[in-house]
Amino acid sequence: MIRYDVADAVATITLDRPEAMNSLTAETKQALHDALRKAAHDRGVRAVLLTGSGRAFCAGQDLREHADNLEAGRGLANTVRAHYNPIVELISTMPKPVVAAVNGVAAGAGASLAFACDLRVASERAKFALAFAGIGLAPDSGASWTLQRLVGQGRAAELMLLGEPLDAARALELGLVTRVVPAEDVMKTATDLAVRLAQGPTLAYGATKRALAYAATHALADSLAMEADLQDQCVATQDHLNATRAFLAKEQPTFNAE
Ligand code: T3D
């Protein structure tokens, strides 16, 4: 259901149910959560890449399992609280960059997962579908928070209410993805980006994620204070000292996450 591979300090997590468009059963969500937690805690991992196998990134909730639950009167199976929310929290709060390689369609909670990542590289074949309303649901897994920050409230409302799929070119125009590449290049491009991030100032990247998340919900004065606290932490790192010395010596810095 989930593949987990580490190379060059990048943990690649692959949703691997291509026959069901990598949709998410309870078991898959648990395995995804475990993989993300493993990546978050492994000091040898300095960036994470999330992708899907086959022609989809992720089609969201597995609707076969969901229908079984509904038919059996288990409609309130609480998967949003038990699974989706912890997954999104992990992606957002782990102090390492998370890149989505959006190889194909990202629908419902699958789109939400892509939006929760720090950067998105899309295949020309990628599509984002806010499919929730199509089955009588409201957005979950953070989409109501992330999407309007990425594309603005008006466009987020349009995408969520109308549910029309957004193709990769339009997603790029709206700033929803970092870049769009031919389908055969998406994994290499996203992996190169993740490797570049894994070689960067990991502790400063963690602080950057915290600063962005904090500033999204706080006033300027509070955000300035938070930036000062986070900068105190960054200034105290060996990486900062080394990089400053490297600048003065006209050399490329090396970052060791220390
Ligand atoms: O309490 C709760 O659980 C609430 C939580 C909700 C979170 C959510 O994610 S709600 C949104 C759920 N997802 C959707 O509504 C998307 C459903 N899928 C689609 O709209 C389309 O399949 C796609 C746009 C993703 C792709 O369309 P297309 O034409 O490229 O492929 P297809 O033929 O529709 O799908 C291929 C196969 O994947 C097909 O199986 P089959 O007939 O060949 O055996 C299809 O049933 C299966 N599949 C696609 N999406 C899902 C799925 N199977 C289970 N669950 C899916 N979500």
GROMACS .gro file of C-alpha atoms and ligand atoms in nm:
model
  315
    1MET     CA    1   0.000   0.000   0.000
    2ILE     CA    2   0.284   0.233   0.087
    3ARG     CA    3   0.646   0.211  -0.028
    4TYR     CA    4   0.916   0.380   0.177
    5ASP     CA    5   1.264   0.430   0.030
    6VAL     CA    6   1.551   0.643   0.152
    7ALA     CA    7   1.831   0.769  -0.074
    8ASP     CA    8   2.043   1.084  -0.059
    9ALA     CA    9   1.874   1.181   0.269
   10VAL     CA   10   1.533   1.190   0.096
   11ALA     CA   11   1.255   0.958   0.213
   12THR     CA   12   1.029   0.881  -0.083
   13ILE     CA   13   0.684   0.772   0.028
   14THR     CA   14   0.479   0.620  -0.253
   15LEU     CA   15   0.106   0.554  -0.228
   16ASP     CA   16   0.086   0.218  -0.397
   17ARG     CA   17  -0.269   0.110  -0.478
   18PRO     CA   18  -0.271   0.197  -0.847
   19GLU     CA   19  -0.575  -0.024  -0.920
   20ALA     CA   20  -0.783   0.208  -0.696
   21MET     CA   21  -0.606   0.531  -0.798
   22ASN     CA   22  -0.411   0.521  -0.469
   23SER     CA   23  -0.728   0.597  -0.277
   24LEU     CA   24  -0.700   0.572   0.098
   25THR     CA   25  -0.837   0.286   0.308
   26ALA     CA   26  -0.804   0.293   0.687
   27GLU     CA   27  -0.505   0.061   0.657
   28THR     CA   28  -0.338   0.281   0.392
   29LYS     CA   29  -0.390   0.592   0.601
   30GLN     CA   30  -0.234   0.423   0.903
   31ALA     CA   31   0.062   0.310   0.692
   32LEU     CA   32   0.102   0.660   0.545
   33HIS     CA   33   0.096   0.810   0.893
   34ASP     CA   34   0.358   0.559   1.012
   35ALA     CA   35   0.581   0.633   0.712
   36LEU     CA   36   0.558   1.008   0.767
   37ARG     CA   37   0.635   0.967   1.137
   38LYS     CA   38   0.935   0.751   1.052
   39ALA     CA   39   1.063   1.015   0.809
   40ALA     CA   40   1.002   1.294   1.060
   41HIS     CA   41   1.203   1.117   1.331
   42ASP     CA   42   1.489   0.978   1.120
   43ARG     CA   43   1.785   1.214   1.154
   44GLY     CA   44   1.924   1.069   0.832
   45VAL     CA   45   1.619   1.197   0.643
   46ARG     CA   46   1.631   1.568   0.560
   47ALA     CA   47   1.352   1.595   0.302
   48VAL     CA   48   1.045   1.392   0.211
   49LEU     CA   49   0.894   1.321  -0.129
   50LEU     CA   50   0.531   1.208  -0.151
   51THR     CA   51   0.397   1.055  -0.471
   52GLY     CA   52   0.165   0.790  -0.613
   53SER     CA   53   0.220   0.487  -0.830
   54GLY     CA   54   0.047   0.439  -1.165
   55ARG     CA   55  -0.159   0.716  -1.322
   56ALA     CA   56  -0.292   0.883  -1.006
   57PHE     CA   57  -0.137   1.077  -0.721
   58CYS     CA   58  -0.427   0.995  -0.488
   59ALA     CA   59  -0.805   0.980  -0.537
   60GLY     CA   60  -0.880   1.059  -0.171
   61GLN     CA   61  -1.094   0.844   0.050
   62ASP     CA   62  -1.144   0.486  -0.077
   63LEU     CA   63  -1.511   0.511  -0.164
   64ARG     CA   64  -1.563   0.134  -0.166
   65GLU     CA   65  -1.456   0.107   0.197
   66HIS     CA   66  -1.649   0.424   0.273
   67ALA     CA   67  -1.968   0.289   0.113
   68ASP     CA   68  -1.933  -0.034   0.312
   69ASN     CA   69  -1.906   0.173   0.629
   70LEU     CA   70  -2.210   0.382   0.536
   71GLU     CA   71  -2.418   0.075   0.446
   72ALA     CA   72  -2.323  -0.086   0.776
   73GLY     CA   73  -2.424   0.227   0.965
   74ARG     CA   74  -2.064   0.319   1.038
   75GLY     CA   75  -2.083   0.653   0.853
   76LEU     CA   76  -1.933   0.834   1.146
   77ALA     CA   77  -1.622   0.618   1.142
   78ASN     CA   78  -1.427   0.924   1.251
   79THR     CA   79  -1.156   0.882   0.989
   80VAL     CA   80  -1.112   1.256   0.950
   81ARG     CA   81  -1.014   1.298   1.314
   82ALA     CA   82  -0.841   0.962   1.352
   83HIS     CA   83  -0.646   0.955   1.025
   84TYR     CA   84  -0.658   1.255   0.794
   85ASN     CA   85  -0.599   1.526   1.051
   86PRO     CA   86  -0.292   1.360   1.209
   87ILE     CA   87  -0.145   1.297   0.861
   88VAL     CA   88  -0.187   1.661   0.758
   89GLU     CA   89  -0.051   1.782   1.094
   90LEU     CA   90   0.256   1.561   1.048
   91ILE     CA   91   0.326   1.691   0.697
   92SER     CA   92   0.277   2.053   0.802
   93THR     CA   93   0.468   2.047   1.128
   94MET     CA   94   0.759   1.815   1.051
   95PRO     CA   95   1.069   2.035   1.053
   96LYS     CA   96   1.179   1.914   0.710
   97PRO     CA   97   1.063   2.011   0.361
   98VAL     CA   98   0.797   1.788   0.208
   99VAL     CA   99   0.766   1.786  -0.172
  100ALA     CA  100   0.469   1.635  -0.358
  101ALA     CA  101   0.541   1.479  -0.697
  102VAL     CA  102   0.189   1.505  -0.836
  103ASN     CA  103   0.214   1.239  -1.105
  104GLY     CA  104  -0.158   1.231  -1.191
  105VAL     CA  105  -0.498   1.315  -1.053
  106ALA     CA  106  -0.519   1.438  -0.694
  107ALA     CA  107  -0.882   1.427  -0.583
  108GLY     CA  108  -1.064   1.495  -0.255
  109ALA     CA  109  -0.836   1.425   0.039
  110GLY     CA  110  -0.568   1.337  -0.218
  111ALA     CA  111  -0.570   1.700  -0.331
  112SER     CA  112  -0.565   1.807   0.034
  113LEU     CA  113  -0.252   1.596   0.088
  114ALA     CA  114  -0.076   1.765  -0.204
  115PHE     CA  115  -0.179   2.110  -0.074
  116ALA     CA  116  -0.039   2.027   0.272
  117CYS     CA  117   0.307   1.966   0.126
  118ASP     CA  118   0.554   2.253   0.113
  119LEU     CA  119   0.613   2.236  -0.264
  120ARG     CA  120   0.433   2.063  -0.550
  121VAL     CA  121   0.590   1.947  -0.877
  122ALA     CA  122   0.322   1.843  -1.124
  123SER     CA  123   0.318   1.621  -1.428
  124GLU     CA  124   0.152   1.770  -1.736
  125ARG     CA  125  -0.109   1.498  -1.675
  126ALA     CA  126  -0.182   1.606  -1.318
  127LYS     CA  127  -0.525   1.732  -1.221
  128PHE     CA  128  -0.657   1.867  -0.894
  129ALA     CA  129  -1.020   1.786  -0.820
  130LEU     CA  130  -1.193   1.921  -0.512
  131ALA     CA  131  -1.426   1.624  -0.539
  132PHE     CA  132  -1.590   1.661  -0.198
  133ALA     CA  133  -1.910   1.841  -0.304
  134GLY     CA  134  -1.959   1.586  -0.584
  135ILE     CA  135  -2.038   1.326  -0.318
  136GLY     CA  136  -2.216   1.558  -0.081
  137LEU     CA  137  -1.923   1.636   0.147
  138ALA     CA  138  -1.744   1.949   0.258
  139PRO     CA  139  -1.365   1.981   0.222
  140ASP     CA  140  -1.145   1.809   0.478
  141SER     CA  141  -0.783   1.722   0.547
  142GLY     CA  142  -0.694   2.090   0.564
  143ALA     CA  143  -0.807   2.195   0.216
  144SER     CA  144  -1.023   2.476   0.352
  145TRP     CA  145  -0.710   2.618   0.519
  146THR     CA  146  -0.439   2.544   0.264
  147LEU     CA  147  -0.612   2.607  -0.068
  148GLN     CA  148  -0.728   2.960   0.003
  149ARG     CA  149  -0.378   3.049   0.120
  150LEU     CA  150  -0.234   2.909  -0.202
  151VAL     CA  151  -0.478   3.057  -0.454
  152GLY     CA  152  -0.694   3.311  -0.265
  153GLN     CA  153  -1.038   3.280  -0.109
  154GLY     CA  154  -1.238   3.348  -0.426
  155ARG     CA  155  -1.067   3.081  -0.634
  156ALA     CA  156  -1.071   2.833  -0.345
  157ALA     CA  157  -1.447   2.881  -0.309
  158GLU     CA  158  -1.493   2.835  -0.685
  159LEU     CA  159  -1.284   2.517  -0.692
  160MET     CA  160  -1.461   2.373  -0.390
  161LEU     CA  161  -1.818   2.465  -0.480
  162LEU     CA  162  -1.801   2.376  -0.848
  163GLY     CA  163  -1.564   2.081  -0.809
  164GLU     CA  164  -1.436   2.119  -1.165
  165PRO     CA  165  -1.092   1.962  -1.209
  166LEU     CA  166  -0.801   2.203  -1.248
  167ASP     CA  167  -0.538   2.096  -1.499
  168ALA     CA  168  -0.165   2.133  -1.443
  169ALA     CA  169  -0.120   2.440  -1.666
  170ARG     CA  170  -0.394   2.630  -1.481
  171ALA     CA  171  -0.256   2.511  -1.146
  172LEU     CA  172   0.078   2.664  -1.243
  173GLU     CA  173  -0.089   2.992  -1.346
  174LEU     CA  174  -0.263   3.009  -1.009
  175GLY     CA  175   0.059   2.942  -0.818
  176LEU     CA  176  -0.073   2.612  -0.685
  177VAL     CA  177   0.228   2.418  -0.812
  178THR     CA  178   0.597   2.508  -0.829
  179ARG     CA  179   0.649   2.372  -1.178
  180VAL     CA  180   0.493   2.150  -1.442
  181VAL     CA  181   0.701   1.899  -1.636
  182PRO     CA  182   0.635   1.621  -1.888
  183ALA     CA  183   0.497   1.307  -1.722
  184GLU     CA  184   0.817   1.110  -1.777
  185ASP     CA  185   1.022   1.378  -1.595
  186VAL     CA  186   0.807   1.436  -1.289
  187MET     CA  187   0.983   1.193  -1.055
  188LYS     CA  188   1.332   1.305  -1.158
  189THR     CA  189   1.245   1.674  -1.128
  190ALA     CA  190   1.076   1.629  -0.790
  191THR     CA  191   1.356   1.402  -0.663
  192ASP     CA  192   1.623   1.652  -0.772
  193LEU     CA  193   1.435   1.923  -0.587
  194ALA     CA  194   1.401   1.706  -0.274
  195VAL     CA  195   1.771   1.615  -0.286
  196ARG     CA  196   1.862   1.983  -0.320
  197LEU     CA  197   1.647   2.060  -0.016
  198ALA     CA  198   1.799   1.765   0.174
  199GLN     CA  199   2.142   1.920   0.121
  200GLY     CA  200   2.023   2.259   0.244
  201PRO     CA  201   2.001   2.415   0.592
  202THR     CA  202   1.759   2.164   0.745
  203LEU     CA  203   1.730   2.345   1.079
  204ALA     CA  204   1.662   2.678   0.906
  205TYR     CA  205   1.403   2.508   0.682
  206GLY     CA  206   1.229   2.374   0.993
  207ALA     CA  207   1.227   2.725   1.138
  208THR     CA  208   1.094   2.861   0.806
  209LYS     CA  209   0.800   2.618   0.817
  210ARG     CA  210   0.723   2.722   1.173
  211ALA     CA  211   0.747   3.092   1.088
  212LEU     CA  212   0.512   3.057   0.791
  213ALA     CA  213   0.257   2.854   0.986
  214TYR     CA  214   0.268   3.095   1.277
  215ALA     CA  215   0.243   3.409   1.063
  216ALA     CA  216  -0.061   3.265   0.882
  217THR     CA  217  -0.268   3.302   1.198
  218HIS     CA  218  -0.101   3.581   1.395
  219ALA     CA  219  -0.060   3.958   1.379
  220LEU     CA  220   0.256   4.126   1.252
  221ALA     CA  221   0.384   4.214   1.600
  222ASP     CA  222   0.350   3.853   1.716
  223SER     CA  223   0.506   3.723   1.394
  224LEU     CA  224   0.802   3.959   1.434
  225ALA     CA  225   0.856   3.824   1.785
  226MET     CA  226   0.832   3.465   1.659
  227GLU     CA  227   1.082   3.539   1.379
  228ALA     CA  228   1.324   3.681   1.634
  229ASP     CA  229   1.296   3.367   1.851
  230LEU     CA  230   1.344   3.137   1.552
  231GLN     CA  231   1.636   3.344   1.426
  232ASP     CA  232   1.802   3.313   1.767
  233GLN     CA  233   1.787   2.936   1.717
  234CYS     CA  234   1.924   2.953   1.362
  235VAL     CA  235   2.204   3.194   1.456
  236ALA     CA  236   2.318   2.942   1.719
  237THR     CA  237   2.360   2.658   1.467
  238GLN     CA  238   2.690   2.527   1.338
  239ASP     CA  239   2.542   2.536   0.988
  240HIS     CA  240   2.497   2.913   1.011
  241LEU     CA  241   2.852   2.964   1.136
  242ASN     CA  242   2.993   2.739   0.863
  243ALA     CA  243   2.786   2.905   0.591
  244THR     CA  244   2.890   3.253   0.702
  245ARG     CA  245   3.255   3.147   0.698
  246ALA     CA  246   3.203   2.988   0.355
  247PHE     CA  247   3.054   3.311   0.223
  248LEU     CA  248   3.354   3.513   0.336
  249ALA     CA  249   3.593   3.254   0.193
  250LYS     CA  250   3.398   3.264  -0.137
  251GLU     CA  251   3.321   2.891  -0.105
  252GLN     CA  252   2.999   2.690  -0.137
  253PRO     CA  253   2.852   2.614   0.208
  254THR     CA  254   2.792   2.260   0.328
  255PHE     CA  255   2.500   2.205   0.563
  256ASN     CA  256   2.500   1.914   0.809
  257ALA     CA  257   2.176   1.979   1.001
  258GLU     CA  258   2.369   2.077   1.315
  259T3D     O1  259  -1.566   1.005   0.654
  259T3D     C1  260  -1.502   1.011   0.546
  259T3D     O2  261  -1.448   0.914   0.495
  259T3D     C2  262  -1.494   1.143   0.477
  259T3D     C3  263  -1.363   1.162   0.406
  259T3D     C4  264  -1.361   1.209   0.277
  259T3D     C5  265  -1.233   1.242   0.212
  259T3D     C6  266  -1.241   1.237   0.059
  259T3D     O3  267  -1.138   1.219  -0.001
  259T3D     S1  268  -1.391   1.261  -0.019
  259T3D     C7  269  -1.348   1.249  -0.193
  259T3D     C8  270  -1.331   1.105  -0.238
  259T3D     N1  271  -1.279   1.095  -0.373
  259T3D     C9  272  -1.354   1.118  -0.482
  259T3D     O4  273  -1.470   1.151  -0.476
  259T3D    C10  274  -1.286   1.092  -0.615
  259T3D    C11  275  -1.349   0.972  -0.683
  259T3D     N2  276  -1.282   0.940  -0.806
  259T3D    C12  277  -1.298   1.011  -0.919
  259T3D     O5  278  -1.366   1.111  -0.924
  259T3D    C13  279  -1.230   0.960  -1.041
  259T3D     O6  280  -1.207   0.821  -1.026
  259T3D    C14  281  -1.095   1.030  -1.068
  259T3D    C15  282  -1.123   1.176  -1.110
  259T3D    C16  283  -1.003   1.027  -0.945
  259T3D    C17  284  -1.023   0.957  -1.185
  259T3D     O7  285  -1.112   0.941  -1.294
  259T3D     P1  286  -1.070   0.843  -1.414
  259T3D     O8  287  -1.180   0.852  -1.514
  259T3D     O9  288  -0.933   0.877  -1.458
  259T3D    O10  289  -1.062   0.695  -1.351
  259T3D     P2  290  -1.183   0.601  -1.303
  259T3D    O11  291  -1.219   0.509  -1.412
  259T3D    O12  292  -1.292   0.683  -1.243
  259T3D    O13  293  -1.112   0.521  -1.182
  259T3D    C18  294  -1.024   0.412  -1.209
  259T3D    C19  295  -1.047   0.307  -1.103
  259T3D    O14  296  -1.015   0.364  -0.974
  259T3D    C20  297  -1.195   0.265  -1.094
  259T3D    O15  298  -1.197   0.130  -1.054
  259T3D     P3  299  -1.248   0.015  -1.155
  259T3D    O16  300  -1.386   0.053  -1.198
  259T3D    O17  301  -1.149   0.020  -1.269
  259T3D    O18  302  -1.242  -0.111  -1.073
  259T3D    C21  303  -1.246   0.352  -0.982
  259T3D    O19  304  -1.360   0.298  -0.918
  259T3D    C22  305  -1.127   0.350  -0.889
  259T3D     N3  306  -1.132   0.468  -0.800
  259T3D    C23  307  -1.114   0.596  -0.831
  259T3D     N4  308  -1.129   0.673  -0.724
  259T3D    C24  309  -1.158   0.591  -0.624
  259T3D    C25  310  -1.161   0.459  -0.670
  259T3D     N5  311  -1.187   0.355  -0.591
  259T3D    C26  312  -1.214   0.382  -0.462
  259T3D     N6  313  -1.214   0.504  -0.411
  259T3D    C27  314  -1.187   0.613  -0.487
  259T3D     N7  315  -1.183   0.736  -0.431
   0.00000   0.00000   0.00000
